[in-house]
Coordinates of C-alpha atoms and ligand atoms in Angstrom, one line a residue:
X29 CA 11.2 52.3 11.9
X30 CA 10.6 48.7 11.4
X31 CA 10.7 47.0 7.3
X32 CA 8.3 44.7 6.4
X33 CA 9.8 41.0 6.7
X34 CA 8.1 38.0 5.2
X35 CA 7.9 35.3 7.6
X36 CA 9.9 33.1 5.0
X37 CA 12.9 35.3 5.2
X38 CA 12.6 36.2 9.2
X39 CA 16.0 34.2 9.4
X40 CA 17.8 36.7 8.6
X41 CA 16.6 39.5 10.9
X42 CA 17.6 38.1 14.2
X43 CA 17.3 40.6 16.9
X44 CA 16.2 43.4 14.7
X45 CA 12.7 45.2 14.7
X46 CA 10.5 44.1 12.2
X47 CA 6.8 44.5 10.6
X48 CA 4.7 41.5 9.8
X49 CA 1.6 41.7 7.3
X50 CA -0.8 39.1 7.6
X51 CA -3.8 37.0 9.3
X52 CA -4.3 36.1 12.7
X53 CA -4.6 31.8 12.3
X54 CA -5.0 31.3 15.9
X55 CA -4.8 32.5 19.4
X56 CA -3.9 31.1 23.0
X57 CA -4.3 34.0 25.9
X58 CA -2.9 33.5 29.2
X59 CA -3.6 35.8 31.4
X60 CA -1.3 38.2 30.6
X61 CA 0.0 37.0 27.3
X62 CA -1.4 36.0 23.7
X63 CA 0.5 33.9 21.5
X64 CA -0.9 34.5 18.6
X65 CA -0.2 32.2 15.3
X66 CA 0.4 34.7 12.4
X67 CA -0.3 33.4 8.7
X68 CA 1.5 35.7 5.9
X69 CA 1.3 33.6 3.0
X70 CA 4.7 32.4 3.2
X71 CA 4.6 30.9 6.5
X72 CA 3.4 30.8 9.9
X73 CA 5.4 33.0 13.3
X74 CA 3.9 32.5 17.0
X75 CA 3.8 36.9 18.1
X76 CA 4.0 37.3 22.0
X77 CA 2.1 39.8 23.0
X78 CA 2.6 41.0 26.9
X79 CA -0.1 43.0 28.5
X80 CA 2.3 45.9 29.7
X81 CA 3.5 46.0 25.9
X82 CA 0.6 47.3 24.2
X83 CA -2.5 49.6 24.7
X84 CA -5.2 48.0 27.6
X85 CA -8.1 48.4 25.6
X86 CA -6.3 46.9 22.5
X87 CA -5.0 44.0 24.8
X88 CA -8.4 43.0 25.5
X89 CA -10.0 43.1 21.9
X90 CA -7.2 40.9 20.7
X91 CA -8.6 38.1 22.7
X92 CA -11.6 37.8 21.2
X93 CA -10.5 38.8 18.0
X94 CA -11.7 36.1 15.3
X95 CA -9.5 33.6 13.6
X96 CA -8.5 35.1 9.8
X97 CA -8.6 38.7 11.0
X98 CA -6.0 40.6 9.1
X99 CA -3.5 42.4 11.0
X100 CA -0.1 44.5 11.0
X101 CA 2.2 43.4 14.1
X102 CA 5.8 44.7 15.2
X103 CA 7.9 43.3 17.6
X104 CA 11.3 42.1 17.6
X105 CA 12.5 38.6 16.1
X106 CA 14.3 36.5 18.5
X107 CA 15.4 32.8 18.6
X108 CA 13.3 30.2 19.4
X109 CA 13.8 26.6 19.3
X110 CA 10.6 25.1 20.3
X111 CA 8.9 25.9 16.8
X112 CA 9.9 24.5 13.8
X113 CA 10.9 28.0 12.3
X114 CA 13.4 28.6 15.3
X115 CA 12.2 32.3 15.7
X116 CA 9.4 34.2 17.4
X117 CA 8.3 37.7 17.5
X118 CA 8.3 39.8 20.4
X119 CA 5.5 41.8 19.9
X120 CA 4.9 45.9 20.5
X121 CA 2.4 47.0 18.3
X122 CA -0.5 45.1 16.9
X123 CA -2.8 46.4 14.1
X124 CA -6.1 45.2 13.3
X125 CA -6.5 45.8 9.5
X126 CA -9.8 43.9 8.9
X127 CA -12.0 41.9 11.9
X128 CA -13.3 38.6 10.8
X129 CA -15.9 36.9 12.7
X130 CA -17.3 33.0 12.7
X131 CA -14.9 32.1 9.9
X132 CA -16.3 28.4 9.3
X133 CA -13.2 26.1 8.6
X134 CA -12.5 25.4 12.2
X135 CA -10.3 22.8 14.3
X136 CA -12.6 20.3 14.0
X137 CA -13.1 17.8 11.2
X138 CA -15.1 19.2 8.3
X139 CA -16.8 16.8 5.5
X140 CA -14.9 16.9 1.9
X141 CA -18.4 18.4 0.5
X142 CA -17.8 21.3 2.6
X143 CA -14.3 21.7 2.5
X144 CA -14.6 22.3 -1.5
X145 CA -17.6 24.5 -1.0
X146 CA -15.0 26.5 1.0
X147 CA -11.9 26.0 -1.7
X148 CA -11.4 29.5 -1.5
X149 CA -11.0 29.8 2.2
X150 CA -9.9 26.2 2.4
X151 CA -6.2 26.9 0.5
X152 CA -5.4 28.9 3.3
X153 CA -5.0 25.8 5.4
X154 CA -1.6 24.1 6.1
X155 CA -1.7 21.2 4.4
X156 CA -3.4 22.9 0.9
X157 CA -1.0 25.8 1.9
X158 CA 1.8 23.3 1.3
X159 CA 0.6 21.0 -1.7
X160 CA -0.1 24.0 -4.1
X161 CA 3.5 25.2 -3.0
X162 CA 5.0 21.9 -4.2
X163 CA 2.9 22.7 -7.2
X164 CA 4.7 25.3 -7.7
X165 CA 8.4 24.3 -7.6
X166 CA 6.9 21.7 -9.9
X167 CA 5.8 23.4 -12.4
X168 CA 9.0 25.7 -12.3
X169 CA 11.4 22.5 -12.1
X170 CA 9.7 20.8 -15.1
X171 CA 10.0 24.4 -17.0
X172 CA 14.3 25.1 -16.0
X173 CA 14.7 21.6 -17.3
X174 CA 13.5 21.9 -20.4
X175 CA 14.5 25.4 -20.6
X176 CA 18.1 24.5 -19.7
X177 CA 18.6 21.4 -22.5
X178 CA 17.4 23.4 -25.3
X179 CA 13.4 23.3 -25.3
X180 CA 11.7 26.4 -26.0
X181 CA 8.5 27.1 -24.9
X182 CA 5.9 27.9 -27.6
X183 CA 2.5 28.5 -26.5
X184 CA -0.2 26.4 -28.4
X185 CA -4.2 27.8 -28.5
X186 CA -6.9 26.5 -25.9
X187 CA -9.8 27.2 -29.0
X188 CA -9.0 24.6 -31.4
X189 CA -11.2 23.2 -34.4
X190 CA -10.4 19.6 -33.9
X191 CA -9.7 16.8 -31.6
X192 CA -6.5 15.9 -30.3
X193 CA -6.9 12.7 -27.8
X194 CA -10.6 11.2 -29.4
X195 CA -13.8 13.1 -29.9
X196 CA -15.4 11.7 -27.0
X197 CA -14.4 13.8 -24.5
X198 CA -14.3 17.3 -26.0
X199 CA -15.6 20.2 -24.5
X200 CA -17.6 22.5 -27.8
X201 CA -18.2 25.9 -27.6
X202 CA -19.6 28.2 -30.0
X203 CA -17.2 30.3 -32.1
X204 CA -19.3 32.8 -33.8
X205 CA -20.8 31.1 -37.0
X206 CA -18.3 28.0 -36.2
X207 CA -17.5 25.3 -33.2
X208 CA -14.4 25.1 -31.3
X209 CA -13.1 23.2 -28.9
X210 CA -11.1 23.3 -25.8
X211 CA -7.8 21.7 -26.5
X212 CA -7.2 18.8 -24.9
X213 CA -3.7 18.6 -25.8
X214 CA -1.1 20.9 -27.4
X215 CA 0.6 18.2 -29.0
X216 CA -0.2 18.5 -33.1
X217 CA 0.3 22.3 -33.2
X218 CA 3.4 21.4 -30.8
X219 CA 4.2 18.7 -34.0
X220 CA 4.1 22.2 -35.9
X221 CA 6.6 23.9 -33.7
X222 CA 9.0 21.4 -33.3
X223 CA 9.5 21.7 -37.2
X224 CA 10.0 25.1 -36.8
X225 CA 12.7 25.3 -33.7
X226 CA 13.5 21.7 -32.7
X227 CA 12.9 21.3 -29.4
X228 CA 9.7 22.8 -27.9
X229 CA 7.3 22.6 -25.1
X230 CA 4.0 23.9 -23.8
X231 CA 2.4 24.4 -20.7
X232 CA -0.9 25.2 -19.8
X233 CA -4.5 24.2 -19.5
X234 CA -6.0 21.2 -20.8
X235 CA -9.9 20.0 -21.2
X236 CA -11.4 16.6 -21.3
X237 CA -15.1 15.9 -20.8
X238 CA -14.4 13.1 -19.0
X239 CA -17.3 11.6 -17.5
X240 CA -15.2 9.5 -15.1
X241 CA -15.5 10.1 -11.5
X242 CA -12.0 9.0 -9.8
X243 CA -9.3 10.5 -7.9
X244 CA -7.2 10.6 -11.2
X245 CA -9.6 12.6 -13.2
X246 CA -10.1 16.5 -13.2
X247 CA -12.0 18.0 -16.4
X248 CA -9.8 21.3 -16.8
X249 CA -6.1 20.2 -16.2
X250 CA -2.5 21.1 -16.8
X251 CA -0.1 19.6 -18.9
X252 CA 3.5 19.9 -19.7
X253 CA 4.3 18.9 -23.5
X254 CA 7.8 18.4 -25.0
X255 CA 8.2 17.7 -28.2
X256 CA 11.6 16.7 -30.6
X257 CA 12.3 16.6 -34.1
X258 CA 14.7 14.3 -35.0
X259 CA 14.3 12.2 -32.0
X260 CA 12.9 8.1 -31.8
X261 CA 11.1 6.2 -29.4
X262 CA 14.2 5.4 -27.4
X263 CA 15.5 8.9 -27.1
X264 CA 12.0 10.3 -26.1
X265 CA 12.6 7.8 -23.2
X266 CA 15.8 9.0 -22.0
X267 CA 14.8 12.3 -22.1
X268 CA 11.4 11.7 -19.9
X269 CA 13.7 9.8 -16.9
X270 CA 15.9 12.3 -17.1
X271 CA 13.6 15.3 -16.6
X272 CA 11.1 13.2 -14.3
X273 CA 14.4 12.5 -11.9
X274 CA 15.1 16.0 -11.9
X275 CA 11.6 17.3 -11.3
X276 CA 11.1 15.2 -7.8
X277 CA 14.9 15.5 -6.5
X278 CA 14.5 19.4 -6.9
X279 CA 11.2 19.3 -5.4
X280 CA 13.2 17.5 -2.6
X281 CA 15.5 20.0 -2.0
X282 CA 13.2 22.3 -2.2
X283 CA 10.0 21.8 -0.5
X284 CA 11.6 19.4 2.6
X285 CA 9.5 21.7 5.1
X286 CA 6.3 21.3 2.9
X287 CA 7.0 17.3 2.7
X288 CA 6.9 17.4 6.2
X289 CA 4.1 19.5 6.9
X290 CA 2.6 16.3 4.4
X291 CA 4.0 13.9 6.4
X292 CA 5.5 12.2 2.9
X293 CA 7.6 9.9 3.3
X294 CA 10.7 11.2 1.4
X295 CA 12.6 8.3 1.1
X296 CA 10.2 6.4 -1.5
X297 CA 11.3 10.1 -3.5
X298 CA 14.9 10.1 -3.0
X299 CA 14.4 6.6 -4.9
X300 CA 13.4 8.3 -8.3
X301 CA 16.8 8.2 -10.6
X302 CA 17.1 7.3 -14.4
X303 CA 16.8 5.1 -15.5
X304 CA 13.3 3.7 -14.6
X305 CA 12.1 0.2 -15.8
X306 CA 10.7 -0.8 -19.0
X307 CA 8.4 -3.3 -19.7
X308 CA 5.9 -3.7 -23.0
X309 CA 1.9 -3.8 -22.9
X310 CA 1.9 -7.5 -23.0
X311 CA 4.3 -8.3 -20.7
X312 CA 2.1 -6.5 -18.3
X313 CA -0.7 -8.3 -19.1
X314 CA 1.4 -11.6 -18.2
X315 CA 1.9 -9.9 -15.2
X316 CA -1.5 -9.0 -14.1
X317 CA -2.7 -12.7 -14.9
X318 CA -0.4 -13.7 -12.4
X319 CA -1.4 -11.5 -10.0
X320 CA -5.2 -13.2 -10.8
X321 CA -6.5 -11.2 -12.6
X322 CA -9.0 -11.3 -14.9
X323 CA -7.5 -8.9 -17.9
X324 CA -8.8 -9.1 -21.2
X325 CA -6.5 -9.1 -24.1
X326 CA -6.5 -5.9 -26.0
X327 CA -8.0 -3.5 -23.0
X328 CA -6.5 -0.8 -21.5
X329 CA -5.2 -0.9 -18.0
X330 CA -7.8 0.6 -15.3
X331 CA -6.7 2.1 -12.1
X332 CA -6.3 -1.1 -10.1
X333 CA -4.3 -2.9 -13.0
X334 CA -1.7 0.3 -12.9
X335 CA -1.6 0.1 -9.2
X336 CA -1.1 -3.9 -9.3
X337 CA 1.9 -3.6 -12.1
X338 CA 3.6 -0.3 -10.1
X339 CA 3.5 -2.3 -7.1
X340 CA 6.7 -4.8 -8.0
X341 CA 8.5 -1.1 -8.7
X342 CA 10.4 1.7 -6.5
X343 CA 9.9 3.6 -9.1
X344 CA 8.3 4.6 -12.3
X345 CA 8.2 2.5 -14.7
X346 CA 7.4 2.5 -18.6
X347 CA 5.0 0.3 -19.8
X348 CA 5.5 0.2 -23.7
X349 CA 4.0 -1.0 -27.2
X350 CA 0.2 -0.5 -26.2
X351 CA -2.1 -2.2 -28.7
X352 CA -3.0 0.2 -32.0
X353 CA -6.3 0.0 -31.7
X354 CA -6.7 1.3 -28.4
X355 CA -4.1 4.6 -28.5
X356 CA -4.3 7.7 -30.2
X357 CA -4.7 8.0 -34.4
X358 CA -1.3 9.8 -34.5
X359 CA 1.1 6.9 -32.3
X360 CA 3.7 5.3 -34.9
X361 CA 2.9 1.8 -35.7
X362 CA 6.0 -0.8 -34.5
X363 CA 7.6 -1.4 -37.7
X364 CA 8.1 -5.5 -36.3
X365 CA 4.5 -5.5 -35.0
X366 CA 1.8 -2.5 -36.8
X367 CA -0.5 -4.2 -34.3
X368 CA 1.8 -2.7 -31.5
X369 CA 2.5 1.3 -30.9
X370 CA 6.0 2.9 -30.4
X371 CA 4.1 4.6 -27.5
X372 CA 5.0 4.3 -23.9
X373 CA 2.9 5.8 -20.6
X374 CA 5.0 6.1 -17.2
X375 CA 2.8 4.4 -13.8
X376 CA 3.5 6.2 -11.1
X377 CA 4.6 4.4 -7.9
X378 CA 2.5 3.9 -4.6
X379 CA -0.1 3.3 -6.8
X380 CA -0.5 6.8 -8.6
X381 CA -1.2 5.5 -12.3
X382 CA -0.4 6.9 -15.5
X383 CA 1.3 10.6 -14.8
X384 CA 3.0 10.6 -18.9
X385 CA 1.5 9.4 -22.3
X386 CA 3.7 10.1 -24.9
X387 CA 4.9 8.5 -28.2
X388 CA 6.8 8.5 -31.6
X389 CA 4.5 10.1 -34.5
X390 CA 3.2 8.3 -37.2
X391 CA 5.7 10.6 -40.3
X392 CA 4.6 9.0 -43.4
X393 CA 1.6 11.0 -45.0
X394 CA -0.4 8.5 -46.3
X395 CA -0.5 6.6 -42.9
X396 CA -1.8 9.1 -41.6
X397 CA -4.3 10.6 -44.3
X398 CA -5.3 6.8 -43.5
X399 CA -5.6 7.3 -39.8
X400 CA -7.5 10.1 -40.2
X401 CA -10.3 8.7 -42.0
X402 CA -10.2 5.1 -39.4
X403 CA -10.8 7.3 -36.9
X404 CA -13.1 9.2 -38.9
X405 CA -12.1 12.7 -38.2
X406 CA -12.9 15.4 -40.4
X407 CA -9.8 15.4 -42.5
X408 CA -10.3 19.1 -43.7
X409 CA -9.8 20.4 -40.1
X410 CA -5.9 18.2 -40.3
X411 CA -4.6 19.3 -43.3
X412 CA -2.6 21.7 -41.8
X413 CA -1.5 19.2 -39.8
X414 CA -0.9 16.7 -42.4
X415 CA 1.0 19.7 -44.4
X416 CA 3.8 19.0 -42.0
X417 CA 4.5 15.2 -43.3
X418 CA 4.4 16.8 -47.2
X419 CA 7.4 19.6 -45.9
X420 CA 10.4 18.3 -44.3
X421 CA 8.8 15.7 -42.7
X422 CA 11.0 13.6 -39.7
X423 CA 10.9 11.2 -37.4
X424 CA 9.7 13.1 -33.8
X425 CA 8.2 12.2 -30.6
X426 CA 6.8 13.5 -27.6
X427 CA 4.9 13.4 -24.4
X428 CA 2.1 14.9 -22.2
X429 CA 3.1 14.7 -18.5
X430 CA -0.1 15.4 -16.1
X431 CA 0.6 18.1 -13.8
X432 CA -2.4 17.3 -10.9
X433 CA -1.2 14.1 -11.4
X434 CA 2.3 14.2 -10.5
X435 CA 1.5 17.1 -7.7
X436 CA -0.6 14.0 -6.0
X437 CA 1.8 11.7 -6.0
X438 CA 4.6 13.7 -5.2
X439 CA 2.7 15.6 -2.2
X440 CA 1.0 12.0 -1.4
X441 CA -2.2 12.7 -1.6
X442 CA -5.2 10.6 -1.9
X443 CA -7.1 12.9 -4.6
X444 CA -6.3 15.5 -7.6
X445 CA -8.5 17.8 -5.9
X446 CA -6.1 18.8 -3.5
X447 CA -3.7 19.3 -6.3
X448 CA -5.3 22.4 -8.2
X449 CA -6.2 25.5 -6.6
X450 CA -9.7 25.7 -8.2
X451 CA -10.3 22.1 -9.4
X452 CA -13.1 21.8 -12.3
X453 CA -14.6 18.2 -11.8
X454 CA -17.3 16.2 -13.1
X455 CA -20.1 17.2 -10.4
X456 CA -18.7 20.8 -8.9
X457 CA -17.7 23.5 -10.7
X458 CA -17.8 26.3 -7.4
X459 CA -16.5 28.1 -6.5
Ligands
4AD24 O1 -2.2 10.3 -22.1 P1 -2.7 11.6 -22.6 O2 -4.1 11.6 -23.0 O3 -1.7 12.0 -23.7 C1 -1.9 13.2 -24.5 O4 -2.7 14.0 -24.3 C2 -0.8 13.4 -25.4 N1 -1.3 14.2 -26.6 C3 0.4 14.0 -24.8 C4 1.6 14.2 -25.7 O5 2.2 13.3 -26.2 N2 2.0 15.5 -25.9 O6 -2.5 12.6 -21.4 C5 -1.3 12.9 -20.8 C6 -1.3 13.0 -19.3 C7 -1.8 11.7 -18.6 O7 -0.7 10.8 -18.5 C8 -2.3 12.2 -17.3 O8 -1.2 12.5 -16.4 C9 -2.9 13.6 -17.7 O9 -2.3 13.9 -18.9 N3 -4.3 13.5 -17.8 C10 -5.2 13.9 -16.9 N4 -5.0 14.5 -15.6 C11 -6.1 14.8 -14.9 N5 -7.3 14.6 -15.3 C12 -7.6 14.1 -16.6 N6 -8.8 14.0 -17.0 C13 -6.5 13.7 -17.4 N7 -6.4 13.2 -18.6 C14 -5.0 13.0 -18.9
MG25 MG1 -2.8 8.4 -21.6

């Protein structure tokens, strides 16, 4: 009798007889020997087959047998130290479970248009294989950090009656006799919350109708919200280094064998400790005028300006006090400067852009009621929200951090694509 071993935990049976479930990803015959490269969702083994060792016939079939055939193979585990797991199987029994023939991703280089019509077949692959297991420990990472200093998670809704971040990028959908919208954020029922236990967080899906075509921009994407009562500008800082550090150095103890299998370079990781630089909207703007270039007063940063101002870093860095009129109705005025935000967004390095937005909230009631109407939002929809400045109102503050986001710049990819198993973007929505 042989147990079923994962190819992840093959380690540990050394010598023993074991049973691998999985699919064939390639083949090499010789004669009278396959090495066959078996895929079982947790890694990959090179199975020896020897001609004497199994059934003539079967021997035969196995050569021609197509790449992401499924198959059940047993054979004994045994050291070897010119792969990069250090073991091999020594195959006696092979299995076909389900014969797949012409499968189309092949060797060869295949065009980005058809590797996302093939998403579904394509996340088998090494490299996707690998990014969406970073993704992962990610997610997990940013979720025992927050669970382990007191956050608790409280799920917010997806069908919400009002915007969040702006009404110009909501997604509306019929509910019943009424509109909804997807949430783009679970920050103002989060607000709600974190009045009611402290220290909360959610994590899930997020929607913006973003008609911006860019590596950065996905129209269904996740996001990880904390959000504090009691807690300032400064604090919400603090706490954002200190859980970014701790998302990439676990991610580096990790996922080392996916890294590699990305060919990251590590080293621009092991970099990211608290505390990270800090430097306000303006002086940014100082700094991309001497850089030459052309930045209007008052705008918001594109792409190229984030890159440009992360590139003097070797790390993430805040860039602080944003301009009011360009940031979200709810961002606290700067008591020295109304014109300025308490709001800070964290670049990215290596040129990644904006992974966190976050912010103190405006507390005072009529501020807001005055917000509100400025940015002309129906204020019927917020009075709940506004309900929670007229009972026990404090000073709290938050952030958003970008899941696809992150994923790409810690995996180092080029695109968020590659980030989300299924990514929903502005011109494909298949598979
Ligand atoms: O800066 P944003 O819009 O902030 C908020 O939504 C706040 N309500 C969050 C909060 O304070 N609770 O979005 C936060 C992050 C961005 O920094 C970015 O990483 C990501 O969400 N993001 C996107 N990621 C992929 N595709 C898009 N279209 C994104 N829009 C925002
Ligand atoms: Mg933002």
């Amino acid at each position: 009798m042989s147990s079923w071993v994962r190819v992840e935990d093959i380690g540990a049976h050394e010598g023993e007889k074991v049973e691998l479930r999985g699919w064939l990803a390639r083949i090499r015959s010789s004669g009278k020997l396959h090495f066959m490269q078996i895929r079982d969702g947790s890694g990959i083994i090179q199975a020896v087959v020897t001609k004497q060792a199994i059934d003539p016939e079967l021997f035969k079939s196995l050569k021609k047998l197509g790449t992401e055939s499924s198959l059940v193979v047993r054979g004994t585990v045994t050291a070897d130290d010119r792969s990069k797991l250090g073991f091999e199987i020594q195959a006696d029994e092979v299995e076909i479970v389900s014969e797949a023939e012409g499968y189309p991703i092949t060797p060869k280089e295949h065009g980005e248009g058809f590797l996302m019509d093939n998403r579904h077949l394509w996340i088998r692959q090494r490299k996707q294989h690998a990014a969406l297991r970073i993704r992962a420990t990610i997610m997990k990472a940013m979720q025992d950090w927050l669970d382990d200093n007191g956050f608790l998670r409280v799920d917010t809704p997806i069908l919400t009656p009002a915007a969040c971040e702006g009404t110009t990028t909501l997604f509306e959908t019929e509910y019943f006799e009424e509109k909804a919208y997807l949430s783009q954020s679970g920050q103002l029922y989060n607000e709600a919350t974190a009045a009611a236990f402290g220290k909360v967080y959610t994590f899930g899906p997020t929607f913006r109708a973003e008609k911006s075509k860019t590596r950065r921009h996905l129209m269904e994407f996740w996001m990880c919200e904390p959000e504090m009562a009691f807690c300032d500008f400064e604090m919400n800082m603090e706490i954002q280094e200190q859980f970014l550090s701790y998302v990439v150095q676990t991610v580096l103890e990790k996922r080392a064998f996916e890294l590699d299998v990305l060919e990251r370079d590590t080293e621009k990781l092991a970099q990211v400790k608290a505390p990270f630089p800090r430097i306000t909207y303006d002086e940014a703007v100082e700094r991309l005028k001497s850089k030459g270039v052309e930045f209007e007063d008052g705008n918001d940063f594109g792409a190229t300006d984030e890159t440009l101002l992360s590139e003097d870093f070797d790390r993430p860095i805040f860039v602080t006090h944003f301009p009011t009129a360009i940031k979200a109705f709810y961002m606290k005025p700067d008591p020295k400067n109304p014109a300025r935000v308490l709001g800070a967004d964290v670049l990215a390095p290596e040129g990644y852009g904006e992974i966190i937005g976050g912010g103190e909230r405006i507390a005072d009631l009529e501020l807001l009621e005055q917000r509100v109407k400025e940015h002309e939002l129906p204020v019927d929809s917020y009075q709940w929200y506004l309900d929670l400045r007229r009972y026990g109102s404090v000073p709290h503050s938050g952030f958003g951090i970008g899941l696809e986001r992150t994923v790409a710049w810690i995996c180092g990819l080029p695109h968020v694509r590659e980030t989300i198993p299924f990514p929903r973007m502005l011109t494909r929505m298949y598979p």
